[in-house]
Short mmCIF file of C-alpha atoms and ligand atoms in Angstrom, two decimals:
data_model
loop_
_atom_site.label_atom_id
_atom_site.label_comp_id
_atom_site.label_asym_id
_atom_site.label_seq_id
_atom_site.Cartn_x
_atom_site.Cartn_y
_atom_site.Cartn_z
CA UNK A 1 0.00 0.00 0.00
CA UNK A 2 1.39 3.55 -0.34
CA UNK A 3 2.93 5.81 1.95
CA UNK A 4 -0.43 8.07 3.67
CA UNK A 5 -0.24 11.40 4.37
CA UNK A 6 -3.00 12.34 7.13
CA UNK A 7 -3.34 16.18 7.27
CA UNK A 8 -5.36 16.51 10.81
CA UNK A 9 -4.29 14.79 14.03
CA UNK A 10 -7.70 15.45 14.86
CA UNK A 11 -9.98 11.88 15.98
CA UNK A 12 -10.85 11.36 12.69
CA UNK A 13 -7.55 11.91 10.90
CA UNK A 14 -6.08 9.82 13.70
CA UNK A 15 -9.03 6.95 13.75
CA UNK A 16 -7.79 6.64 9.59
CA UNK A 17 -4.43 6.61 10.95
CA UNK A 18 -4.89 3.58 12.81
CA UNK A 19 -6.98 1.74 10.59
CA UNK A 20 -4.70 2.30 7.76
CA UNK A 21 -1.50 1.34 9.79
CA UNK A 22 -3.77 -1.45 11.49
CA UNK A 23 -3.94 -2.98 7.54
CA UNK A 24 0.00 -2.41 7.41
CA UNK A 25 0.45 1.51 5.54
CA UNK A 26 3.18 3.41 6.80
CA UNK A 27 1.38 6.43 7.47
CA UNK A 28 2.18 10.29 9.12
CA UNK A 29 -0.37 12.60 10.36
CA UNK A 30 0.49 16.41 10.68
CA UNK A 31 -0.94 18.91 12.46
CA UNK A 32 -0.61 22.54 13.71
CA UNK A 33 -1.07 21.30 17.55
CA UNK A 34 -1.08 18.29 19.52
CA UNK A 35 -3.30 15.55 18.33
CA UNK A 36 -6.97 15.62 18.89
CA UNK A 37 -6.98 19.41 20.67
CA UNK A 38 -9.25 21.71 18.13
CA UNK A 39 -12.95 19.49 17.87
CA UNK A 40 -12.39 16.70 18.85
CA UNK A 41 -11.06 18.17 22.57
CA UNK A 42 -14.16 20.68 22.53
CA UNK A 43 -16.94 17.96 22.03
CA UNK A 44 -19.16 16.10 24.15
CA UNK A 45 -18.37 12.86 22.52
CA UNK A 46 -22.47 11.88 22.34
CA UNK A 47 -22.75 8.70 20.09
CA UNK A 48 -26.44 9.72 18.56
CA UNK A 49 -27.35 8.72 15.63
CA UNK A 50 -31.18 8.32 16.71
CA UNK A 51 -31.45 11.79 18.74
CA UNK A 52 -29.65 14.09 16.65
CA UNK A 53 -31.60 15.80 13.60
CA UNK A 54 -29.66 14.13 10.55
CA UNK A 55 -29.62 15.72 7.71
CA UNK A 56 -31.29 13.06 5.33
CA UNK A 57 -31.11 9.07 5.21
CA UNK A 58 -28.07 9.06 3.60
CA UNK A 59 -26.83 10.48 6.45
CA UNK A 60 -28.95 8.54 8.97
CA UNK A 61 -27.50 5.30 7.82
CA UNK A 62 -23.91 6.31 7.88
CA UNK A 63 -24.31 7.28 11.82
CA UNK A 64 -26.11 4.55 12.69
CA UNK A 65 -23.44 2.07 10.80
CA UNK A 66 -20.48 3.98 12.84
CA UNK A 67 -22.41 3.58 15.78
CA UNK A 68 -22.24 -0.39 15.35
CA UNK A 69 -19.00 -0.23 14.85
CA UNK A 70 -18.15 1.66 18.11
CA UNK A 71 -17.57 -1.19 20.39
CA UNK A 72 -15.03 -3.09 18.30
CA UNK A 73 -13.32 0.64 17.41
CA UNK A 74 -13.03 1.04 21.01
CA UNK A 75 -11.89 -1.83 22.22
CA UNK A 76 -9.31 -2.27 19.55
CA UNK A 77 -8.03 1.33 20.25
CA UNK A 78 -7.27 0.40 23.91
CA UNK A 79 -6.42 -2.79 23.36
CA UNK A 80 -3.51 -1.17 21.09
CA UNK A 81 -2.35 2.01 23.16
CA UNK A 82 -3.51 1.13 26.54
CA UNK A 83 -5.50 3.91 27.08
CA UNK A 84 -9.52 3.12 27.94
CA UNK A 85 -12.13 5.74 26.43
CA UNK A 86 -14.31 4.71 28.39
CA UNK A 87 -17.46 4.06 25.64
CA UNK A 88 -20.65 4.04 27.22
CA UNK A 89 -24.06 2.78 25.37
CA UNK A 90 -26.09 3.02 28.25
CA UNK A 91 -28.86 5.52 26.83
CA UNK A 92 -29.86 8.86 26.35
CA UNK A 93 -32.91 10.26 27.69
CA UNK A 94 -35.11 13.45 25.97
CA UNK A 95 -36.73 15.57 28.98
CA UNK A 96 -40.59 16.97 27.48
CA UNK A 97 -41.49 20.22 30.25
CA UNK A 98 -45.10 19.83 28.77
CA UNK A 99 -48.04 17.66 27.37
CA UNK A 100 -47.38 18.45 23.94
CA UNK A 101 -43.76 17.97 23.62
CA UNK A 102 -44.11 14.39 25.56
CA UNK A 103 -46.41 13.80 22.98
CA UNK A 104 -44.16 14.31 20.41
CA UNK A 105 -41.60 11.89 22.40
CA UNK A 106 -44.20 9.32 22.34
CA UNK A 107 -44.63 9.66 18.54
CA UNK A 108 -40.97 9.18 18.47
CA UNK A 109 -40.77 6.63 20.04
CA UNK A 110 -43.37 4.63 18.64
CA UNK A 111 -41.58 5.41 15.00
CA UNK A 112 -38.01 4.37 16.67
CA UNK A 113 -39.78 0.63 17.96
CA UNK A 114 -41.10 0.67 14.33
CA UNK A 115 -37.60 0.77 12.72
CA UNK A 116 -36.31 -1.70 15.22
CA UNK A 117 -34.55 0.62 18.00
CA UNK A 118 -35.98 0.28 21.64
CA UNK A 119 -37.26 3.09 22.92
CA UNK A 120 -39.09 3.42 26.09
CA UNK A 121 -41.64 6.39 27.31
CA UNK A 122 -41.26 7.24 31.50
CA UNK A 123 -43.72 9.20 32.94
CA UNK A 124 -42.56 11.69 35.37
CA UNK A 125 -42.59 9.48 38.41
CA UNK A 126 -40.19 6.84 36.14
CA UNK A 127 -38.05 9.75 34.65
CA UNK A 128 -37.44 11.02 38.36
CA UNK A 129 -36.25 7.10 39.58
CA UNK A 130 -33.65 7.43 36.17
CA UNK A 131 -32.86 10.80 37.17
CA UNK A 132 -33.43 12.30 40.53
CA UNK A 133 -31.73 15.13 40.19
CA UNK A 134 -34.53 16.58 37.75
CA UNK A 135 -36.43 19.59 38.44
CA UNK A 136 -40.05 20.16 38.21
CA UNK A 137 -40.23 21.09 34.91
CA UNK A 138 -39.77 17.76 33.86
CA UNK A 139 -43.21 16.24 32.62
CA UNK A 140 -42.02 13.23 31.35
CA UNK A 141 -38.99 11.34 28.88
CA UNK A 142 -38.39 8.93 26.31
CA UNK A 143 -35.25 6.45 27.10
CA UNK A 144 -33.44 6.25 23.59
CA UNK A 145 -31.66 2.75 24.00
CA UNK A 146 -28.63 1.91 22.27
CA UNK A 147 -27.12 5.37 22.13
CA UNK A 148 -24.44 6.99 24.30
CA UNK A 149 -21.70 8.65 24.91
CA UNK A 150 -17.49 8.42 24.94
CA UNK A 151 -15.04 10.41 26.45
CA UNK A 152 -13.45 12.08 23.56
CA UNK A 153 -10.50 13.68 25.43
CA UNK A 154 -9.43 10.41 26.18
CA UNK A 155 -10.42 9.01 23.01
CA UNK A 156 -7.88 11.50 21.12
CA UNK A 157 -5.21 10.33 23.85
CA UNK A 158 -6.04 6.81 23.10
CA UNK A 159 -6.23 6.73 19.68
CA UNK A 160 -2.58 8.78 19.45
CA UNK A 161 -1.41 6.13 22.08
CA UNK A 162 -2.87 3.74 19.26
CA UNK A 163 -1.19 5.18 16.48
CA UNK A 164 2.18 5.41 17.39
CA UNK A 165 1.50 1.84 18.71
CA UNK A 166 0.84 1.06 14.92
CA UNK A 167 3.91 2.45 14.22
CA UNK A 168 2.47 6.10 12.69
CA UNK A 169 4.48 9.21 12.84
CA UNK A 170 2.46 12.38 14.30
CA UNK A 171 3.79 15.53 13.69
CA UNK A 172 2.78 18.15 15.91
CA UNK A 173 3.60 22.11 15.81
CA UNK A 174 3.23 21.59 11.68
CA UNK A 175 3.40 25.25 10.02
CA UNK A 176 2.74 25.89 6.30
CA UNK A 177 1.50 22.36 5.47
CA UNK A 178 0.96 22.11 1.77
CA UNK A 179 0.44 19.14 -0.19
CA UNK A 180 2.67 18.38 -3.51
CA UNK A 181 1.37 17.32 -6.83
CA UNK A 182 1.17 17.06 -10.62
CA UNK A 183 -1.64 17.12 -12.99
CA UNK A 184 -2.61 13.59 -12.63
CA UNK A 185 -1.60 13.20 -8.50
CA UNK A 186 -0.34 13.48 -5.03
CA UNK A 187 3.35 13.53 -5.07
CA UNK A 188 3.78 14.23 -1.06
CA UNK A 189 3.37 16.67 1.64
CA UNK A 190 5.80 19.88 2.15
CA UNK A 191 5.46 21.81 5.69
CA UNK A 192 7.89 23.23 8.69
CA UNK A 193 8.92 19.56 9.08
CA UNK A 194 10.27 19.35 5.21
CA UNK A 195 9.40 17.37 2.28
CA UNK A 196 7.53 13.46 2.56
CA UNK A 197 7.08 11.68 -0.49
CA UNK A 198 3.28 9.96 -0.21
CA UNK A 199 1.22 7.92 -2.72
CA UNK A 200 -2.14 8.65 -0.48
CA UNK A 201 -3.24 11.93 1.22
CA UNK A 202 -5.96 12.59 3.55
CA UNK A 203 -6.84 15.84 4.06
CA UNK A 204 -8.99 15.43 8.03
CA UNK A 205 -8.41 18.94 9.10
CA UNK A 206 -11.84 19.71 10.25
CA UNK A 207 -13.50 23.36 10.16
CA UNK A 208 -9.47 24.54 8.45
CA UNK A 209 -10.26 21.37 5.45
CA UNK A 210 -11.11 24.18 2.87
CA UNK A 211 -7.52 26.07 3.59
CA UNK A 212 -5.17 23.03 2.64
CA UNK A 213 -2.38 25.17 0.30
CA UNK A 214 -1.74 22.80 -3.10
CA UNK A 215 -4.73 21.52 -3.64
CA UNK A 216 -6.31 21.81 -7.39
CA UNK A 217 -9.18 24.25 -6.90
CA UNK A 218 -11.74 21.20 -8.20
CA UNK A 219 -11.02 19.35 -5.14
CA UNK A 220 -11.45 22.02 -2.17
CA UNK A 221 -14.65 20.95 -0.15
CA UNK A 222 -16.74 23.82 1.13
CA UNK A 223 -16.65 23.41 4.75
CA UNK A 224 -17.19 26.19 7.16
CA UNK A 225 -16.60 26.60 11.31
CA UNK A 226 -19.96 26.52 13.08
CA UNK A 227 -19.15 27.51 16.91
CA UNK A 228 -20.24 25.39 20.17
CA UNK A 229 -19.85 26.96 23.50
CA UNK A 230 -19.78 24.09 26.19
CA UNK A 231 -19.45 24.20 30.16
CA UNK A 232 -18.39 21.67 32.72
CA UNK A 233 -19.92 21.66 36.22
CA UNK A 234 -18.34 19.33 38.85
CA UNK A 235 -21.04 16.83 40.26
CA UNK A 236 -21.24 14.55 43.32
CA UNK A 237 -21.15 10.87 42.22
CA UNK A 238 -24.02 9.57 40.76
CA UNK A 239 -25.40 12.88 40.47
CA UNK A 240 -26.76 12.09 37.08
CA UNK A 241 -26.53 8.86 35.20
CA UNK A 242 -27.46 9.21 31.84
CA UNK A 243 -26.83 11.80 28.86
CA UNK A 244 -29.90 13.84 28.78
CA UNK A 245 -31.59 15.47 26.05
CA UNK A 246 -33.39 18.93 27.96
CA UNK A 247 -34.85 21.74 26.00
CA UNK A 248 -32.11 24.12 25.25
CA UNK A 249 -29.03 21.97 25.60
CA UNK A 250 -27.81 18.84 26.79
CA UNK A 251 -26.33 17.02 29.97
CA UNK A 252 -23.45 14.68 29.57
CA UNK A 253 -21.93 13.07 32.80
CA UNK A 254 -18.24 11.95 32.96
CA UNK A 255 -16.77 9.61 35.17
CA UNK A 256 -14.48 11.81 36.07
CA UNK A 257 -17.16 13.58 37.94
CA UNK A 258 -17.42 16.61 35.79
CA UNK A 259 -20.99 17.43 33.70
CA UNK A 260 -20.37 18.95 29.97
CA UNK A 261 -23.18 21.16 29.11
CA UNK A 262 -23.72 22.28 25.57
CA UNK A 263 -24.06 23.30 22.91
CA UNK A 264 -24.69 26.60 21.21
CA UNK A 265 -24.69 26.49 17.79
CA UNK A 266 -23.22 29.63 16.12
CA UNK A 267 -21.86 31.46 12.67
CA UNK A 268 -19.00 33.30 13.74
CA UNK A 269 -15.99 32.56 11.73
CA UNK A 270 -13.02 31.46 13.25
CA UNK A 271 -13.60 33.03 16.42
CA UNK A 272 -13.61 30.60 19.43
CA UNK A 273 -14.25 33.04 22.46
CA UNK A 274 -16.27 32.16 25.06
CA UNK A 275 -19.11 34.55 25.89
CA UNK A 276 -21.13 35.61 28.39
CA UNK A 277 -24.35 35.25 26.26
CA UNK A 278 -23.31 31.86 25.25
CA UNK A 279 -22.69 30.37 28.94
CA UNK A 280 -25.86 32.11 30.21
CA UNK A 281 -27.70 29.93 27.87
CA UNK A 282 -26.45 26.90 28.76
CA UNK A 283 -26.66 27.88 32.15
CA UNK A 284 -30.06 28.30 31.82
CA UNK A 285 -31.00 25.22 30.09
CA UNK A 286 -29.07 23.38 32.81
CA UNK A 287 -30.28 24.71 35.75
CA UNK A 288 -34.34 24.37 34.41
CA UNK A 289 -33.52 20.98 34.14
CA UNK A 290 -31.70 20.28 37.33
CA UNK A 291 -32.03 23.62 39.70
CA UNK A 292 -29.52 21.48 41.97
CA UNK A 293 -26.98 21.78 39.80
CA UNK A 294 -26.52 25.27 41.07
CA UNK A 295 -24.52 24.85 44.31
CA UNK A 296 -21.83 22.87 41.86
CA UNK A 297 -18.91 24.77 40.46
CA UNK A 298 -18.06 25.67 37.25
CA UNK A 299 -15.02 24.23 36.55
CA UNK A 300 -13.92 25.00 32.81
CA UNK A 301 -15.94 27.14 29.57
CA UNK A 302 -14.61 26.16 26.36
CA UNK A 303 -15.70 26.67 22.67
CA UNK A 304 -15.12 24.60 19.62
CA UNK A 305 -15.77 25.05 15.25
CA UNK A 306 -17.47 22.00 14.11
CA UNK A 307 -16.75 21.75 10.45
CA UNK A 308 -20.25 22.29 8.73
CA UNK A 309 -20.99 21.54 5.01
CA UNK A 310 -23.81 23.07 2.98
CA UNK A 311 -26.04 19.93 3.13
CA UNK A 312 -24.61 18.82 6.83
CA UNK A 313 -22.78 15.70 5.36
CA UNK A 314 -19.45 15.12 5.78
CA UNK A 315 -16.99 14.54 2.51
CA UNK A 316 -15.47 11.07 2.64
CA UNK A 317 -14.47 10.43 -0.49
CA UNK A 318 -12.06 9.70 -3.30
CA UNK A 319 -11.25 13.45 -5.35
CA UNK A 320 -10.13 14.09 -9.36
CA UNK A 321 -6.70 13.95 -7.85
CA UNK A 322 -5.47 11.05 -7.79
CA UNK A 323 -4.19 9.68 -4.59
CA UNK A 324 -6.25 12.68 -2.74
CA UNK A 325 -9.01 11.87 -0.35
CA UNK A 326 -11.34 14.16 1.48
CA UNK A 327 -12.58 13.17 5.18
CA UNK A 328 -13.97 16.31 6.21
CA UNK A 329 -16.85 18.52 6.89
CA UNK A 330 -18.60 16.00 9.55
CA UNK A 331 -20.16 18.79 11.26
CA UNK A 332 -21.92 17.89 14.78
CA UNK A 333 -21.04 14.12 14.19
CA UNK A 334 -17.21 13.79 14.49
CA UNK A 335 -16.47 11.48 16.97
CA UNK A 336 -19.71 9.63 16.40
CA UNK A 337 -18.44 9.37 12.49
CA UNK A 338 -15.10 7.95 13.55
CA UNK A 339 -14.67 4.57 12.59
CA UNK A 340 -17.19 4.59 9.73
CA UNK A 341 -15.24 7.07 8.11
CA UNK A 342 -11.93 5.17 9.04
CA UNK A 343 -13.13 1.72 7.17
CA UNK A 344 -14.48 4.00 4.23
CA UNK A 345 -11.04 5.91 3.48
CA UNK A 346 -8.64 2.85 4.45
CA UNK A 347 -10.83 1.17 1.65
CA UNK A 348 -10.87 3.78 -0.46
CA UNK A 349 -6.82 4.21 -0.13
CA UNK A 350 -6.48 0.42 -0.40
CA UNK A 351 -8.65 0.38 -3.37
CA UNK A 352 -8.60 3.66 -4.47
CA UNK A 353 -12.82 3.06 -4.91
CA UNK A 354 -14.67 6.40 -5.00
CA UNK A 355 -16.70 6.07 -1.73
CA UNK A 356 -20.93 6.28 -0.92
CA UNK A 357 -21.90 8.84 -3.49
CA UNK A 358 -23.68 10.97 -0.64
CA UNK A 359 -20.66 12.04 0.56
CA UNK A 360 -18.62 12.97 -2.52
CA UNK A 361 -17.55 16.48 -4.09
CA UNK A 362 -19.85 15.86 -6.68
CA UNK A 363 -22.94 16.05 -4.99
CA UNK A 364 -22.18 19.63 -5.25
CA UNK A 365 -21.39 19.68 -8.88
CA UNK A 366 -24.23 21.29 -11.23
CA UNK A 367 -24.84 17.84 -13.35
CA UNK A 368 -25.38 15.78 -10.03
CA UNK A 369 -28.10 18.82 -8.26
CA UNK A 370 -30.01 18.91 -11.73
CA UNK A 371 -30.46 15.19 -11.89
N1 LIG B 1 -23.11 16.78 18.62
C1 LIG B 1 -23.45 17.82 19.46
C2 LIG B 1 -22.95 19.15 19.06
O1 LIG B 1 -22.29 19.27 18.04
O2 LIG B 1 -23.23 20.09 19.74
#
């Protein structure tokens, strides 16, 4: 197999890392920071392919596919680096503060048991045994079974244990990355660190995937940053169990005894600031769920740029550049997208096959939106 060039250290330029070095590549990743610090440090790591508004079934069916995937991904990951990312598939739970919205949760749930997912309605009495901490607003819930949640902080610091494992090169503090070619192909990546020959490159580098220097203009993907301001409030054990679903936000506990709270959901460039505005809201939607969670502290505020498309589908995909593969643009669904994305572009390099047409460059292209 050829030499793979991974621009992104990110989880999903380093899950296609391991997979490809897993199948016996030599492969580098490069990246402006330390592995897995931009996104995939800022998420909540939520595994929800059923609770999440997807864009279409196309995309639908390539979250819930990932999703099988997770606990073999997982395990194999700490198996190879030694680091546990602690995967858990216990549930998710959607909070309704009022007759009609449980109402809609019921609706949901009865189309969820129709497409084979288990789903379970809790009046308020039931939703109060899963989560005591709940506040009175809380009418009722539907238990979403299957889904869940991982920690993706240690996920990146497993999977870059994994890598270099596997025998990949990361290089971090990468300036000027720009990738080499001719008319026909990839000839290799030239950066801070100096010239690489490669046969393959990937470019993973998130909401910065449009701003890759080299690249023939036919084969930039149109990826933007969307902003998500997230919280952490520290929590007794056992505080809260599950992640939960509450209007306004969401609730995801960590074993490590700290709460993420997120997400806004915002157009503001490249600017990752923290704001006032931004933490009130989530604040807000926190503390109308669970008014307890007000004599906790506030431990960290953070912001991150998901990498949004025009249609809210990622690009995983094969390019008119030979040897050049997009696996970008995957939006609110990075670390749930992981290993899906992984077995698509190992394939793909092994291969060189074009990928799932859904997520090309060409759904873009004038010929494929008239037909
Ligand atoms: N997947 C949740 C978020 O992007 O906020």
């Amino acid at each position: 197999m050829a030499d793979v060039a991974i621009a992104g250290g990110g989880i999903i330029g380093l899950s296609i890392a391991f997979e490809l070095a897993s199948r016996g590549a030599s492969v580098r990743v490069y990246d402006s920071a330390e592995p897995a610090r931009a996104a995939s440090w800022a998420a909540a790591g939520m595994l929800a392919p059923l609770t999440e508004r997807l864009a279409d079934d196309a995309m639908q069916a390539l979250c819930e596919a990932s999703l099988r995937r997770y606990p073999a991904f997982a395990s194999a990951i700490a198996n190879a680096g030694g680091v546990d990312p602690y995967l858990s598939l216990d549930g998710i739970l959607h909070t309704a503060y009022d007759d009609a919205s449980l109402e809609r949760l019921a609706a949901r749930g009865a189309a969820l048991e129709a497409a084979g997912h288990r789903a379970t309605l809790l009046e308020r009495a039931e939703t109060l045994l899963a989560e005591p901490a709940l506040g009175k607003h809380v009418r009722g819930a539907l238990l979403v079974e299957g889904e869940g949640q991982i920690d993706n902080r240690r996920l990146g610091r497993a999977l870059a244990a994994a890598c270099r494992a596997r025998g990949v090169r990361i290089h971090t503090g990468i300036e000027h990355l720009r990738i080499e070619c001719d008319a026909r192909r990839v000839l290799g990546v030239r950066s801070s660190a100096g010239y690489d020959p490669a046969g393959a490159i990937v470019n993973a580098a998130g909401a910065w995937a449009a701003q890759l220097e080299g690249v023939p203009q036919n084969c930039v993907p149109t990826v933007r940053p969307v902003k998500g301001q997230m919280l952490a409030i520290e929590i007794p054990k056992g505080f809260m169990r599950h992640t939960i679903w509450v209007p306004g936000g969401y609730l995801v506990p960590r074993r490590d005894g700290r709460l993420l709270v997120g997400a806004t959901v915002e157009e503001a460039g490249y600017d990752a600031r923290v704001t006032s505005g931004g933490i009130a809201s989530l604040l807000r939607a926190a503390l109308d769920a669970a008014p307890a969670l007000s004599a906790f502290s506030v431990s960290e505020t953070w912001a991150g740029l998901r990498p949004g498309t025009p249609d809210e589908r990622p690009y995983v995909c094969a390019t008119p550049l030979h040897g050049y593969y997009l696996a970008a643009g995957h939006y609110r669904n990075g670390i749930l997208l992981a290993p899906e994305t992984a077995t698509l572009v190992a394939g793909m390099v092994e291969g060189a096959a074009a990928g799932p047409p859904s997520f090309t460059l060409e759904r873009f292209s004038t010929k494929a939106r008239s037909a």
